[in-house]
Coordinates of C-alpha atoms in Angstrom, one line a residue:
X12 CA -19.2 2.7 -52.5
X13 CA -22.1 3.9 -55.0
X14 CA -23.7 0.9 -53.9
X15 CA -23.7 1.5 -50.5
X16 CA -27.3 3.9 -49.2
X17 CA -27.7 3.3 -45.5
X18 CA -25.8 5.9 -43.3
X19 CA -22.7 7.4 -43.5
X20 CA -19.1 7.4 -41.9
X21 CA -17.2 10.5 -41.8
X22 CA -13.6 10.8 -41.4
X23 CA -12.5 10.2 -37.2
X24 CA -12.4 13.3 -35.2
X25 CA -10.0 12.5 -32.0
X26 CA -11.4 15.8 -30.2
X27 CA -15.3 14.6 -30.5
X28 CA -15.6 10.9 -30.1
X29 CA -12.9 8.5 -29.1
X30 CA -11.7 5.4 -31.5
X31 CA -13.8 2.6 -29.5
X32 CA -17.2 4.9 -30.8
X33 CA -16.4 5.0 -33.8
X34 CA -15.5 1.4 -34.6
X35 CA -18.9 0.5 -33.2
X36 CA -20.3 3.2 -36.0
X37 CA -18.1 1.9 -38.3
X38 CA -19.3 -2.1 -37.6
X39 CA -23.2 -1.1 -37.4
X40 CA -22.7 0.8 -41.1
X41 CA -21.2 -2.9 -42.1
X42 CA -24.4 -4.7 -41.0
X43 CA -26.6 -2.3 -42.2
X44 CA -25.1 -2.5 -45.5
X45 CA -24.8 -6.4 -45.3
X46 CA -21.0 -5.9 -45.6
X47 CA -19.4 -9.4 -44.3
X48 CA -15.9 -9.1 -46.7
X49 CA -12.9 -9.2 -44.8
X50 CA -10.7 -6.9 -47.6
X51 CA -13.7 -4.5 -48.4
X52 CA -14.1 -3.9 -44.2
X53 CA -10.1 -3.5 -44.2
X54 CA -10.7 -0.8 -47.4
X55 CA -13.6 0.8 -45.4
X56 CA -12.2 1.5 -42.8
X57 CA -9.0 2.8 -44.1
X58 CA -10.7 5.2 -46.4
X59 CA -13.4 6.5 -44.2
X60 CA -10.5 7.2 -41.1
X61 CA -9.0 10.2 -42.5
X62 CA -5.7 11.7 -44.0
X63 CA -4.6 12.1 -40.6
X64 CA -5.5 8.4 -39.0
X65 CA -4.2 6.7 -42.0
X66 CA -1.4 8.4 -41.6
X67 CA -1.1 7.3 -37.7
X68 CA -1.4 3.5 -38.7
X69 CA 1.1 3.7 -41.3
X70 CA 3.8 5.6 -38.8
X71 CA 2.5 2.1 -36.5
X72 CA 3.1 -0.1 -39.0
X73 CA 6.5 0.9 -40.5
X74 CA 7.6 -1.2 -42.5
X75 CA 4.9 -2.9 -43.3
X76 CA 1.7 -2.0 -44.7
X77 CA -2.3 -1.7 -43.7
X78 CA -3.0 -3.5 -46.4
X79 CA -0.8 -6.6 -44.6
X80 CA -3.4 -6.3 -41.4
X81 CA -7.0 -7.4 -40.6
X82 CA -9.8 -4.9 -40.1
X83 CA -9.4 -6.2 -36.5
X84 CA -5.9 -5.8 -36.1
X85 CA -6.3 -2.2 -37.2
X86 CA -8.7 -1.3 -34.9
X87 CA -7.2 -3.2 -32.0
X88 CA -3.6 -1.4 -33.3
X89 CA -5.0 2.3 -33.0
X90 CA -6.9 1.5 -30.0
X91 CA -4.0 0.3 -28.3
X92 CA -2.4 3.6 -29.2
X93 CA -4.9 6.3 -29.0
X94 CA -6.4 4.9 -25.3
X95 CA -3.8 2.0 -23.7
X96 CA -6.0 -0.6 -21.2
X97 CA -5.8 1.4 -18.1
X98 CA -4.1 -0.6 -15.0
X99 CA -7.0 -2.3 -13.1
X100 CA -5.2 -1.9 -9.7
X101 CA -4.8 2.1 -10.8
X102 CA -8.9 2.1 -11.8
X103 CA -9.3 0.6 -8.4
X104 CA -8.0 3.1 -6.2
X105 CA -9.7 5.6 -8.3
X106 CA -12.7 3.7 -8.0
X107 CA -12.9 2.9 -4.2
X108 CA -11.8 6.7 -3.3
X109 CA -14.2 8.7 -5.2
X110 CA -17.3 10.2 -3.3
X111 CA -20.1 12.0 -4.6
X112 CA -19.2 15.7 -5.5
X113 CA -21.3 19.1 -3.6
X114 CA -24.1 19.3 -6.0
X115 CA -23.9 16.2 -7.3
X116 CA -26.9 14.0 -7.6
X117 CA -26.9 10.2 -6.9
X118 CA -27.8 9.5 -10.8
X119 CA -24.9 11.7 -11.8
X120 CA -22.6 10.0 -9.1
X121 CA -23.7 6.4 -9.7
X122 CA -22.8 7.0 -13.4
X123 CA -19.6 7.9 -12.7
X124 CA -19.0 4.7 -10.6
X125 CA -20.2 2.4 -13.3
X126 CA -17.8 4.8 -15.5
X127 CA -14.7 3.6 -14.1
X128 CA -15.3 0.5 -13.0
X129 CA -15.2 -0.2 -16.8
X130 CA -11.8 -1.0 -16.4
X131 CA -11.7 -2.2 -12.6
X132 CA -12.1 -6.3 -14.2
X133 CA -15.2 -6.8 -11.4
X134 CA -16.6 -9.1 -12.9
X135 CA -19.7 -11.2 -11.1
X136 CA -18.9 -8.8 -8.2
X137 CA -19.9 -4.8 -9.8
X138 CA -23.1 -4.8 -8.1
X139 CA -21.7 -5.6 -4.5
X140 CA -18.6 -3.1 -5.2
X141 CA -21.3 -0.3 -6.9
X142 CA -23.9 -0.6 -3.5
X143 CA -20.2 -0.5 -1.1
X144 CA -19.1 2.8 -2.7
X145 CA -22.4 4.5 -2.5
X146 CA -22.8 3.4 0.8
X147 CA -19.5 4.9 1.4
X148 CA -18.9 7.5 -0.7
X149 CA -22.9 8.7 0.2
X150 CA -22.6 13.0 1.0
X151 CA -25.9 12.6 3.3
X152 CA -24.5 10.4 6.4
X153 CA -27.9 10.0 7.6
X154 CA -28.6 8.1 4.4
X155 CA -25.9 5.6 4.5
X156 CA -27.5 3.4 7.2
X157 CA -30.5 3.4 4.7
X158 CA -28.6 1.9 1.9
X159 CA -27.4 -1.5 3.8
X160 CA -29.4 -3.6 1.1
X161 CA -28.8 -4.7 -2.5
X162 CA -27.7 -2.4 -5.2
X163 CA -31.7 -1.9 -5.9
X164 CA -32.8 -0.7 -3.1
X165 CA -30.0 1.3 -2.6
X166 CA -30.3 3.4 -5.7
X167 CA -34.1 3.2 -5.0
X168 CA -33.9 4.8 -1.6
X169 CA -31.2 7.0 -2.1
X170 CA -33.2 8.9 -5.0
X171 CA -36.5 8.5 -3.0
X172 CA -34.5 10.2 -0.4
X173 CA -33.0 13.1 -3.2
X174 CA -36.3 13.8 -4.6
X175 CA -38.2 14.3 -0.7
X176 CA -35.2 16.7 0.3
X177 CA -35.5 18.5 -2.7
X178 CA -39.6 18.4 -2.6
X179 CA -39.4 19.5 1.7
X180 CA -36.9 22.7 0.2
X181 CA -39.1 23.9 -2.5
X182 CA -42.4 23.3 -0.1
X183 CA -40.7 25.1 2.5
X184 CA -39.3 28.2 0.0
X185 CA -43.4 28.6 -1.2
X186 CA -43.9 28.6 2.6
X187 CA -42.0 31.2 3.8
X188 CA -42.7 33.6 0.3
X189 CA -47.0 32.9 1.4
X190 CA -45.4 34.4 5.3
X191 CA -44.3 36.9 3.9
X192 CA -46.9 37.9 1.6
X193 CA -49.5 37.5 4.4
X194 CA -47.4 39.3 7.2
X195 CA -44.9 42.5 6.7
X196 CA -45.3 44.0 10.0
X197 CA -42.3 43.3 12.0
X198 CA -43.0 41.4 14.9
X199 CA -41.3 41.0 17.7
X200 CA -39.1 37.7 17.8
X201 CA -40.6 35.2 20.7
X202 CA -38.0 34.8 23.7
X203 CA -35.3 31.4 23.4
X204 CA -36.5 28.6 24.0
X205 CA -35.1 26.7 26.7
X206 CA -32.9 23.7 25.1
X207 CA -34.1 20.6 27.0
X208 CA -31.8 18.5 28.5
X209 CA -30.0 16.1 26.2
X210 CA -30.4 11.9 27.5
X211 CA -27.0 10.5 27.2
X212 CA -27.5 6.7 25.9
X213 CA -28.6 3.6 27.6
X214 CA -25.4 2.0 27.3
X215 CA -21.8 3.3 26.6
X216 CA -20.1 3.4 23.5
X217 CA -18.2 -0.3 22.7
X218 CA -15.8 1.4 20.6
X219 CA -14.3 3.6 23.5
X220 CA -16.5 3.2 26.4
X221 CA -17.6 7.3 26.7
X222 CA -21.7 8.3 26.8
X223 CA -22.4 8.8 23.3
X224 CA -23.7 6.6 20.2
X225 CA -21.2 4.1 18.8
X226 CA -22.5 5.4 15.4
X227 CA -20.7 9.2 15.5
X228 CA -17.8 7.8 17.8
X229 CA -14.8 9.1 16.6
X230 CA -12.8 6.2 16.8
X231 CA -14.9 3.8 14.4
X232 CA -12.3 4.1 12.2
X233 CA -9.2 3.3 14.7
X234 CA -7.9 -0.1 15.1
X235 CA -6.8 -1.8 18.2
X236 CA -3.6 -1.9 20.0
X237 CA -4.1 -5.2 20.7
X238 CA -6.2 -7.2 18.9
X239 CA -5.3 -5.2 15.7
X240 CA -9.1 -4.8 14.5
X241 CA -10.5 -2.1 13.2
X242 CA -13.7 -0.3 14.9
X243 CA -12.3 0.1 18.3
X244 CA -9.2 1.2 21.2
X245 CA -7.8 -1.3 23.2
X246 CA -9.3 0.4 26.4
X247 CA -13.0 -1.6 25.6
X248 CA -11.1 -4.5 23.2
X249 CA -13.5 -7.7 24.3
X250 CA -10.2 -9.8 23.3
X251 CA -8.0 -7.9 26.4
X252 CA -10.7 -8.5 28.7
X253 CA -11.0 -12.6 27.8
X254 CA -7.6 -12.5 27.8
X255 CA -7.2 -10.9 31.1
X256 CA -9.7 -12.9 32.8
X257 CA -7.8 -15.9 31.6
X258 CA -4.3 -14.7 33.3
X259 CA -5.8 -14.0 36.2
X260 CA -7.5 -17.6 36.5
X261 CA -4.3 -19.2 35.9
X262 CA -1.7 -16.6 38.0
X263 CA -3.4 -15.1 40.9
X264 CA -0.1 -13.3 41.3
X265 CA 0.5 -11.3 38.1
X266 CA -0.9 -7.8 38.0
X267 CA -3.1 -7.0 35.8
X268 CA -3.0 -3.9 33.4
X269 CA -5.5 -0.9 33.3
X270 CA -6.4 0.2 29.5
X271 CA -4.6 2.6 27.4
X272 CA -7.1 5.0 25.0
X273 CA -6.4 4.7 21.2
X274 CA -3.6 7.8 21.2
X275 CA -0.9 5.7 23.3
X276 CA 0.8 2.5 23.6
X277 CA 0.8 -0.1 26.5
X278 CA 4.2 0.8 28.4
X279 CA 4.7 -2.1 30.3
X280 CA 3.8 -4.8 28.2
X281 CA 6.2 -6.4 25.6
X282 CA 6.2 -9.3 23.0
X283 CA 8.5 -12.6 23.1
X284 CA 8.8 -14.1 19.9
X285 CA 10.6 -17.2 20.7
X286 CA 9.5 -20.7 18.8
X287 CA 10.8 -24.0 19.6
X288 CA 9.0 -26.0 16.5
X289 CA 12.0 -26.1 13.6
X290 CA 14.7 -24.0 15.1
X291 CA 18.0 -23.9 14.0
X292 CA 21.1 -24.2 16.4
X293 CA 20.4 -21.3 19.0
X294 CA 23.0 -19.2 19.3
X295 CA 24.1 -19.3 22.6
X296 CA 26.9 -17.5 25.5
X297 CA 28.4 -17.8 28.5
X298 CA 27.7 -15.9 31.3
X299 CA 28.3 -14.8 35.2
X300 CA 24.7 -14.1 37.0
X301 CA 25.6 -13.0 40.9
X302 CA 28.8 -14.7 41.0
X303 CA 27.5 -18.1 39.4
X304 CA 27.9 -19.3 35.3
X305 CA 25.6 -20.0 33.2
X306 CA 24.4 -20.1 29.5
X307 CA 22.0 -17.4 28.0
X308 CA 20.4 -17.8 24.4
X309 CA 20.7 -14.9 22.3
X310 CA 17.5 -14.1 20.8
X311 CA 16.5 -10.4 19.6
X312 CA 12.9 -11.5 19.2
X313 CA 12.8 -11.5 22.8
X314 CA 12.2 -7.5 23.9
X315 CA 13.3 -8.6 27.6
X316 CA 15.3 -11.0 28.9
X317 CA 14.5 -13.8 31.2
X318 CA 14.9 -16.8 32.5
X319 CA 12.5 -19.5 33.7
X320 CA 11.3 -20.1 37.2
X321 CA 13.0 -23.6 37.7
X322 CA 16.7 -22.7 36.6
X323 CA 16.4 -19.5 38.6
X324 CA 15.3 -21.6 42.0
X325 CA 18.5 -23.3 41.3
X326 CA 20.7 -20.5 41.4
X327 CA 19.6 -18.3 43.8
X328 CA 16.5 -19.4 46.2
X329 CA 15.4 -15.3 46.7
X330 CA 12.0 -13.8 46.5
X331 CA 10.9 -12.4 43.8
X332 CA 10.5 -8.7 43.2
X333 CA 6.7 -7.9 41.8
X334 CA 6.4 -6.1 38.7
X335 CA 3.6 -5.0 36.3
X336 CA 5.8 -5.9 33.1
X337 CA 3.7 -8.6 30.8
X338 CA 4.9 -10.7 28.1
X339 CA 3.0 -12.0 25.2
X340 CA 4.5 -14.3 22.2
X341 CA 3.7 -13.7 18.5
X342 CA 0.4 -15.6 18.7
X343 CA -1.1 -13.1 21.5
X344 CA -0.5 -15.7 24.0
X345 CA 0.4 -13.9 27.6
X346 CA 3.4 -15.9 29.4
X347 CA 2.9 -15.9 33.4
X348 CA 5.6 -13.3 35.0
X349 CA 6.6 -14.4 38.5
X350 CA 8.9 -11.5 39.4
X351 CA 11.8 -9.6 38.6
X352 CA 15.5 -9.3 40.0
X353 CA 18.6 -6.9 39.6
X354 CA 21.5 -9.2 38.5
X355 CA 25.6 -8.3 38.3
X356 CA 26.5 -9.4 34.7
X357 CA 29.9 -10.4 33.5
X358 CA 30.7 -11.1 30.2
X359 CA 34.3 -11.7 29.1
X360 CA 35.3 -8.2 30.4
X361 CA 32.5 -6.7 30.3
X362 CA 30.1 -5.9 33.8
X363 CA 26.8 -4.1 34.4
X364 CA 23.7 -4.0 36.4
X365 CA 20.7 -5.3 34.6
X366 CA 17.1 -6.6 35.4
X367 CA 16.0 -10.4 34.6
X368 CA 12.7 -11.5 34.3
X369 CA 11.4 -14.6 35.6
X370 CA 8.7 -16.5 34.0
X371 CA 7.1 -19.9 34.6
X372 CA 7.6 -23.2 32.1
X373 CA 11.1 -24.4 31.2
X374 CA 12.2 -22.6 28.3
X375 CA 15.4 -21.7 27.9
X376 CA 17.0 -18.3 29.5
X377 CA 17.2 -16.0 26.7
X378 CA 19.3 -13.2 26.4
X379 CA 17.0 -10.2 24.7
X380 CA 17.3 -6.7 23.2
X381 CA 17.4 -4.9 26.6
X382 CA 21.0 -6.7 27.2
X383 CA 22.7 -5.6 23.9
X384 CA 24.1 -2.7 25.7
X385 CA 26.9 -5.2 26.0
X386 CA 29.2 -5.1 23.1
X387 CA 27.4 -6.9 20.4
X388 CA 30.0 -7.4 17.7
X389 CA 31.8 -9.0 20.4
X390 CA 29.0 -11.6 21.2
X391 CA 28.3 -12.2 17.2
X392 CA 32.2 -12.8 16.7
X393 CA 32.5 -14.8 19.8
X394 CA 30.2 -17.4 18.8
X395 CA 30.6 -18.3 14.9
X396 CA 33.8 -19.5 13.4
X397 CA 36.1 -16.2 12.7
X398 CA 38.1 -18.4 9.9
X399 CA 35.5 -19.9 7.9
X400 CA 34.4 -16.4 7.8
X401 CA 37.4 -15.3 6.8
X402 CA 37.7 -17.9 4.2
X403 CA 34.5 -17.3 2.7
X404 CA 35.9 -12.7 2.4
X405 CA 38.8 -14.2 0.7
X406 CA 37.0 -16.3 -2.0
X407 CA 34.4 -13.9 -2.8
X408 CA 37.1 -10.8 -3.0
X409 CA 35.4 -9.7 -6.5
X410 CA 32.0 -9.4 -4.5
X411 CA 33.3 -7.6 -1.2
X412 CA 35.6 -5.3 -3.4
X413 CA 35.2 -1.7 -3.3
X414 CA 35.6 -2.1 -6.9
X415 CA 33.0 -1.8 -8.8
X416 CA 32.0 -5.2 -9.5
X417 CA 30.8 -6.8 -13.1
X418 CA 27.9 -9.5 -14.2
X419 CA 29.3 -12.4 -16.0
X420 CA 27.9 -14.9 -18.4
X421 CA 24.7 -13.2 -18.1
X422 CA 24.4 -11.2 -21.0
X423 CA 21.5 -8.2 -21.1
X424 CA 18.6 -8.0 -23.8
X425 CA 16.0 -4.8 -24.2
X426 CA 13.1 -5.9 -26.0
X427 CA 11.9 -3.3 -28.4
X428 CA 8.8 -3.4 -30.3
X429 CA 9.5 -3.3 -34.2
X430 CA 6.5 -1.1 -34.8
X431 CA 8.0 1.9 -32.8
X432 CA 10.7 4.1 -34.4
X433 CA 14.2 4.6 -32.4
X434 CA 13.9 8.1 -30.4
X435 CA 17.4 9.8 -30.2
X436 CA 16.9 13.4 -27.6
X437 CA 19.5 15.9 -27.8
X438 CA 21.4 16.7 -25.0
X439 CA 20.0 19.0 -22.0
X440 CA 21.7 21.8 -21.1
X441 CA 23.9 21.5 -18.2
X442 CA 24.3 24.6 -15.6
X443 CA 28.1 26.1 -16.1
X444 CA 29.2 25.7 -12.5
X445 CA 28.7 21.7 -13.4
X446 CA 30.2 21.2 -16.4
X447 CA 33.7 20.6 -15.2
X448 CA 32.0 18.1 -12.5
X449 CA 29.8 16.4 -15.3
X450 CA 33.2 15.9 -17.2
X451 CA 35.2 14.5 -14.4
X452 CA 32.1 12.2 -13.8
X453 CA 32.0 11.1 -17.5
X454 CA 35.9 10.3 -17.5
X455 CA 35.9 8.5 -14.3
X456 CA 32.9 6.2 -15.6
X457 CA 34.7 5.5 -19.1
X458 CA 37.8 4.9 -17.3
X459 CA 35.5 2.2 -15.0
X460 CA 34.1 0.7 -18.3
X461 CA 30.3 1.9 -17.4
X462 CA 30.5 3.4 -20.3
X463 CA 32.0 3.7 -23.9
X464 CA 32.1 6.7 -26.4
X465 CA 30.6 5.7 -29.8
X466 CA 30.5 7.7 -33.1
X467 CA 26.6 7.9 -34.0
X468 CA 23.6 5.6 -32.6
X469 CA 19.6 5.2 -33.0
X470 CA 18.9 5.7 -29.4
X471 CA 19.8 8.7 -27.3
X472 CA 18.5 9.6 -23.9
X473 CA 19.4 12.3 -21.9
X474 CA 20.8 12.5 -18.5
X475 CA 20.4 14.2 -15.2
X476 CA 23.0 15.4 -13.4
X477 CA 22.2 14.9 -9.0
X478 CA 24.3 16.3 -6.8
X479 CA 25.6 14.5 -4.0
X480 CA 26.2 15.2 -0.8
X481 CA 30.1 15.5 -1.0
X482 CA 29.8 17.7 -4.1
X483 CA 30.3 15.2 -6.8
X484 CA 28.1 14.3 -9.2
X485 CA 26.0 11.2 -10.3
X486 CA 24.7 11.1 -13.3
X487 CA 21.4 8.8 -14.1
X488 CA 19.8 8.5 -17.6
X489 CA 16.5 9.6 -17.9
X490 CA 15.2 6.4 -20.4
X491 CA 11.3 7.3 -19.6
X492 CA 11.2 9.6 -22.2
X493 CA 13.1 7.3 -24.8
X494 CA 13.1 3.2 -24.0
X495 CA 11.3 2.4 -21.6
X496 CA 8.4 3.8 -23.2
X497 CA 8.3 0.9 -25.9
X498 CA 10.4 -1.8 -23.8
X499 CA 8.8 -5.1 -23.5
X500 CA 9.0 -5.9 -20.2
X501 CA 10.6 -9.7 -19.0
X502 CA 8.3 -11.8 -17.2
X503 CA 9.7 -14.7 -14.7
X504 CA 7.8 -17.8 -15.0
X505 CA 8.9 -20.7 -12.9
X506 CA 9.8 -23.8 -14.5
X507 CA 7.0 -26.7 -13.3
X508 CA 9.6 -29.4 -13.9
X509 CA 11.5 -31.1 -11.1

């Protein structure tokens, strides 16, 4: 090293400068010293890190020695160790919720951002994330509808802005010192000032219709009932009215609804999720209706049930009972209601009173939620085959056991790195009133062949005794502190063949 005269590399100090600084040192002393040999960069660096490093990359190493490694794979070794790449979805949500501080200036704040975005994987897209956060995460509110422009003129305005606050503060502190310099008699204060009359806006707020700006509306932030969009209630949603408008061209006779605000729900309007496109066979039952049979479809999407306009004419030729209930399927689409009847339902022996909804179209009569206060298990039981069900419980007795059951031919492998060293914890210390419960649970398991005794092994976790509701005792094996901190974890990848 006599050789070498430009700059020097001391030993690395963890609690002044992290590893990634001082690899950067240690590659800028190897140009400035026209250094370019593999082994003497490998030497280098190993005799430059310090007693204590060295010692860290041999403990990483074990068995096998630095000298085996590249200067790269040194570096990238204790990097991995001292500061592990942080999770980018973790960085993210760190990134995306932090707002500038009380005191905090938008230099200081900005720096911060591009700070941990380091590890956020942005890409082409920093500068659009950067100008969203300080847009968002912006203390002054009146300075956020400033910064609606690229990252530039963001930072420009928003320190333009810092620098004329701070200016307009120190003016006005020289001010009011030359007042009081010039004046120390104590004056009178002047009477109030009348408060003139506030003008309420030109037009009302589209988020929830009241007199104010749609800028400080406190629901700017809600999302809709029913179009499901954020920035508005459902009581001004321009989707309800279209939708409305459209109902009302095509049924003169279904009511319309008034608006609900943003803190309650639409009572009398329900979803129908019922599909005809790629069904499989409907499930259906018989039924008595008013004296007469028929055949309902069960179908729990369906919140009521109903029945459509042409096989209800057929039955019974009545009039219709008006009702404000509305029906929408899973695409938003409203289905015309024409009324509503009280029907006497028998099923097997089973009877009640129970309302039916009549809609127009020629779907079939389905057999909803609001019906299941019939006995359901006797419906589901009623309508598949009670053998083959049977059959299928009597093959599979291993799985539907209360036994505990056992995975077969699929044997279980823990990936451990060879770098780390086996961790063996000693046991915890377990509260007297549950050792004889921690035993019982230990014998019951070994008698269940969850577990084994053994005479000595590398690997020892402890375990956490949780007490259960009936008293007993479930024990779980606290591996985080042992091998799951150096498990590889298995990754599924599909096979592409066919």
């Amino acid at each position: 090293m006599a050789h070498l005269s430009i700059g020097t590399i001391g030993s690395f100090q963890p609690s002044t400068e992290d590893w990634k600084a001082y690899t950067e040192r240690l590659e800028l002393f190897f140009v400035a010293n026209s250094i370019d040999d593999a082994g003497i960069r490998r030497a280098t660096l190993l005799t430059v890190c310090g007693p204590s490093t060295y010692g860290l990359v041999c403990d990483l190493l074990a068995p096998a020695a630095p000298t085996e490694k590249t200067f790269e794979e040194l570096v990238a070794l204790v990097q991995e160790h001292q500061q592990p790449t942080p999770s980018p979805i973790v960085e993210r949500y760190t990134f995306f919720t932090r707002v500038q501080h009380s005191g905090e200036t938008i230099n200081d704040y900005v720096a911060q951002l591009r700070k941990i975005a380091k590890h956020c994987q942005f890409g082409e897209t920093l500068n659009d994330m950067l100008r969203d956060r300080i847009v968002c995460g912006c203390r002054d509110k009146k300075l956020q509808y400033k910064l609606l422009a690229d990252l530039d003129s963001a930072l420009a305005v928003a320190k333009a802005s810092e620098l004329a606050d701070r200016g307009t503060r120190n003016l006005s502190g020289q001010d009011a010192s030359v007042n009081r310099l010039l004046d120390n008699r104590r004056r009178k204060p002047p009477p109030p000032r009348e408060k003139p009359p506030s003008i309420g806006p030109t037009q009302p707020c589209f988020r929830c219709g009241a007199a104010h700006p749609a800028t400080t509306c406190k629901f700017r932030t809600s999302t809709c009932h029913y179009c499901k969009k954020q920035g508005h209630i459902s009581k001004v949603c321009r989707k309800r009215t279209r939708d409305s408008k459209a109902d009302k061209t095509a049924s003169r006779s279904t009511n319309q609804l008034t608006g609900s605000d943003d803190d309650e729900e639409d009572t009398d309007e329900y979803s129908l999720f019922y599909s005809s496109a790629g069904r499989t066979q409907p499930i259906t039952v018989p039924v008595t209706l008013n004296g007469l049979d028929t055949t309902m479809e069960i179908d729990t999407g369906a919140a009521l049930s109903v029945m459509n306009e042409h096989t209800y004419r057929s039955l019974w030729p009545k009039r219709l009972k008006p009702t404000s209930i509305r029906l929408k399927t899973y695409t938003g689409k409203h289905i015309v209601v024409k009324g509503i009847i009280r029907v006497h339902v028998l099923y097997q022996a089973q009877q009640a009173e129970l309302d039916l909804l009549v809609v127009a179209g020629k779907g079939p009569s389905l057999l909803g939620r609001d019906w299941l206060r019939l006995d359901w298990h006797s419906i589901k039981y009623s309508t598949i085959v009670a053998d083959d069900l049977q059959e299928i419980l009597d093959k599979h007795s291993t799985v539907f056991g209360k036994d505990l059951g056992h995975i077969k031919d699929a044997p279980a492998t823990i990936h451990i790195d060879p770098a780390h060293k086996p961790r063996f914890c000693k046991a915890r210390p377990v509260p007297y009133s549950r050792c004889s419960k921690v035993e019982k649970e230990i014998s019951r398991l070994k008698e269940q062949g969850v577990i084994e005794p053994v005479k000595f092994s590398d690997w020892a976790a402890p375990v956490v005794p949780v007490v259960k509701k009936d008293g007993s005792i479930r024990l779980c094996g606290d591996y985080k502190v042992t091998v799951n901190t150096v498990a590889k974890p298995d990754t599924y990848l599909p096979s592409t063949s066919h």
